[in-house]
Amino acid sequence: MKKTIFTLCMMISLLTLTACGSTNNHSNTEMITVKDVRGEVEIPKEAKRIVDLI
């Protein structure tokens, strides 16, 4: 029971911290459009990492 309560508290803390984080929306970033099987998506031209979830 204590382990469940601890896990729940940790998850709530993580969600709270994530929700309060800042986003880096750079309006002057050049974007490129990439086509794949699921459609088109815009990504930053100088992206360091791209994650594709199936």
Tab-separated table of N, CA and C in Angstrom:
chain	number	residue	atom	x	y	z
A	1	MET	N	0.824	-1.188	0.000
A	1	MET	CA	0.000	0.000	0.000
A	1	MET	C	0.875	1.261	0.000
A	2	LYS	N	1.933	1.286	0.811
A	2	LYS	CA	2.810	2.450	0.875
A	2	LYS	C	3.519	2.662	-0.455
A	3	LYS	N	3.886	1.561	-1.091
A	3	LYS	CA	4.583	1.660	-2.370
A	3	LYS	C	3.663	2.264	-3.435
A	4	THR	N	2.397	1.899	-3.414
A	4	THR	CA	1.423	2.431	-4.359
A	4	THR	C	1.213	3.924	-4.140
A	5	ILE	N	1.096	4.336	-2.897
A	5	ILE	CA	0.905	5.752	-2.575
A	5	ILE	C	2.142	6.546	-2.982
A	6	PHE	N	3.317	6.004	-2.719
A	6	PHE	CA	4.560	6.671	-3.092
A	6	PHE	C	4.641	6.835	-4.611
A	7	THR	N	4.322	5.783	-5.342
A	7	THR	CA	4.359	5.836	-6.804
A	7	THR	C	3.365	6.864	-7.329
A	8	LEU	N	2.191	6.905	-6.779
A	8	LEU	CA	1.177	7.868	-7.190
A	8	LEU	C	1.645	9.300	-6.929
A	9	CYS	N	2.229	9.537	-5.770
A	9	CYS	CA	2.748	10.873	-5.447
A	9	CYS	C	3.870	11.277	-6.392
A	10	MET	N	4.738	10.352	-6.728
A	10	MET	CA	5.836	10.652	-7.654
A	10	MET	C	5.295	10.981	-9.049
A	11	MET	N	4.291	10.254	-9.495
A	11	MET	CA	3.708	10.522	-10.813
A	11	MET	C	3.042	11.890	-10.847
A	12	ILE	N	2.333	12.244	-9.791
A	12	ILE	CA	1.684	13.554	-9.721
A	12	ILE	C	2.734	14.661	-9.716
A	13	SER	N	3.826	14.452	-8.989
A	13	SER	CA	4.908	15.436	-8.948
A	13	SER	C	5.531	15.619	-10.323
A	14	LEU	N	5.788	14.515	-11.011
A	14	LEU	CA	6.370	14.597	-12.350
A	14	LEU	C	5.454	15.334	-13.318
A	15	LEU	N	4.170	15.019	-13.281
A	15	LEU	CA	3.222	15.689	-14.167
A	15	LEU	C	3.137	17.180	-13.862
A	16	THR	N	3.181	17.537	-12.584
A	16	THR	CA	3.116	18.938	-12.199
A	16	THR	C	4.344	19.686	-12.699
A	17	LEU	N	5.526	19.110	-12.515
A	17	LEU	CA	6.747	19.758	-12.974
A	17	LEU	C	6.798	19.862	-14.489
A	18	THR	N	6.307	18.855	-15.170
A	18	THR	CA	6.298	18.878	-16.623
A	18	THR	C	5.342	19.940	-17.134
A	19	ALA	N	4.206	20.075	-16.524
A	19	ALA	CA	3.210	21.050	-16.957
A	19	ALA	C	3.691	22.479	-16.724
A	20	CYS	N	4.525	22.685	-15.727
A	20	CYS	CA	5.010	24.027	-15.411
A	20	CYS	C	6.274	24.392	-16.186
A	21	GLY	N	6.797	23.479	-16.955
A	21	GLY	CA	8.017	23.747	-17.712
A	21	GLY	C	7.764	24.732	-18.835
A	22	SER	N	8.829	25.362	-19.262
A	22	SER	CA	8.693	26.326	-20.353
A	22	SER	C	8.895	25.631	-21.692
A	23	THR	N	8.280	26.192	-22.704
A	23	THR	CA	8.465	25.667	-24.050
A	23	THR	C	9.302	26.659	-24.831
A	24	ASN	N	10.120	26.159	-25.711
A	24	ASN	CA	10.971	27.014	-26.525
A	24	ASN	C	10.377	27.118	-27.920
A	25	ASN	N	9.401	27.996	-28.064
A	25	ASN	CA	8.796	28.213	-29.369
A	25	ASN	C	9.528	29.350	-30.059
A	26	HIS	N	10.421	28.999	-30.952
A	26	HIS	CA	11.171	30.003	-31.690
A	26	HIS	C	10.436	30.286	-32.989
A	27	SER	N	9.853	31.467	-33.086
A	27	SER	CA	9.072	31.796	-34.268
A	27	SER	C	9.947	32.026	-35.491
A	28	ASN	N	11.245	32.265	-35.291
A	28	ASN	CA	12.120	32.526	-36.430
A	28	ASN	C	12.860	31.268	-36.903
A	29	THR	N	12.492	30.100	-36.401
A	29	THR	CA	13.132	28.853	-36.797
A	29	THR	C	12.612	28.418	-38.158
A	30	GLU	N	13.524	28.092	-39.060
A	30	GLU	CA	13.121	27.606	-40.371
A	30	GLU	C	12.575	26.194	-40.242
A	31	MET	N	11.475	25.947	-40.915
A	31	MET	CA	10.820	24.641	-40.856
A	31	MET	C	10.854	23.993	-42.227
A	32	ILE	N	10.912	22.655	-42.234
A	32	ILE	CA	10.791	21.900	-43.470
A	32	ILE	C	9.629	20.928	-43.323
A	33	THR	N	9.010	20.592	-44.435
A	33	THR	CA	7.886	19.666	-44.423
A	33	THR	C	8.366	18.296	-44.865
A	34	VAL	N	8.024	17.286	-44.067
A	34	VAL	CA	8.423	15.911	-44.358
A	34	VAL	C	7.158	15.087	-44.589
A	35	LYS	N	7.146	14.306	-45.655
A	35	LYS	CA	6.010	13.431	-45.955
A	35	LYS	C	6.356	12.018	-45.556
A	36	ASP	N	5.415	11.339	-44.906
A	36	ASP	CA	5.578	9.922	-44.626
A	36	ASP	C	4.237	9.236	-44.866
A	37	VAL	N	4.120	8.011	-44.453
A	37	VAL	CA	2.923	7.224	-44.724
A	37	VAL	C	1.685	7.828	-44.054
A	38	ARG	N	1.893	8.456	-42.917
A	38	ARG	CA	0.767	8.990	-42.150
A	38	ARG	C	0.406	10.426	-42.514
A	39	GLY	N	1.165	11.060	-43.400
A	39	GLY	CA	0.848	12.426	-43.792
A	39	GLY	C	2.075	13.317	-43.771
A	40	GLU	N	1.818	14.623	-43.698
A	40	GLU	CA	2.893	15.605	-43.694
A	40	GLU	C	3.064	16.185	-42.297
A	41	VAL	N	4.307	16.507	-41.959
A	41	VAL	CA	4.602	17.125	-40.677
A	41	VAL	C	5.734	18.125	-40.884
A	42	GLU	N	5.679	19.239	-40.141
A	42	GLU	CA	6.733	20.238	-40.220
A	42	GLU	C	7.690	20.037	-39.064
A	43	ILE	N	8.982	20.050	-39.375
A	43	ILE	CA	10.019	19.909	-38.350
A	43	ILE	C	11.034	21.022	-38.539
A	44	PRO	N	11.761	21.396	-37.482
A	44	PRO	CA	12.791	22.415	-37.625
A	44	PRO	C	13.900	21.945	-38.569
A	45	LYS	N	14.398	22.869	-39.378
A	45	LYS	CA	15.425	22.534	-40.355
A	45	LYS	C	16.711	22.064	-39.669
A	46	GLU	N	17.061	22.663	-38.551
A	46	GLU	CA	18.285	22.323	-37.821
A	46	GLU	C	17.988	21.428	-36.618
A	47	ALA	N	17.086	20.456	-36.764
A	47	ALA	CA	16.706	19.586	-35.651
A	47	ALA	C	17.878	18.715	-35.221
A	48	LYS	N	18.082	18.592	-33.920
A	48	LYS	CA	19.144	17.744	-33.394
A	48	LYS	C	18.689	16.292	-33.321
A	49	ARG	N	17.427	16.087	-32.957
A	49	ARG	CA	16.866	14.731	-32.857
A	49	ARG	C	15.434	14.748	-33.348
A	50	ILE	N	15.036	13.643	-33.958
A	50	ILE	CA	13.659	13.462	-34.385
A	50	ILE	C	13.225	12.079	-33.933
A	51	VAL	N	12.065	12.014	-33.269
A	51	VAL	CA	11.543	10.739	-32.793
A	51	VAL	C	10.306	10.413	-33.602
A	52	ASP	N	10.256	9.209	-34.149
A	52	ASP	CA	9.101	8.748	-34.921
A	52	ASP	C	8.452	7.618	-34.152
A	53	LEU	N	7.242	7.881	-33.660
A	53	LEU	CA	6.504	6.859	-32.914
A	53	LEU	C	5.526	6.177	-33.861
A	54	ILE	N	5.552	4.880	-33.857
A	54	ILE	CA	4.694	4.111	-34.757
A	54	ILE	C	3.317	3.990	-34.169
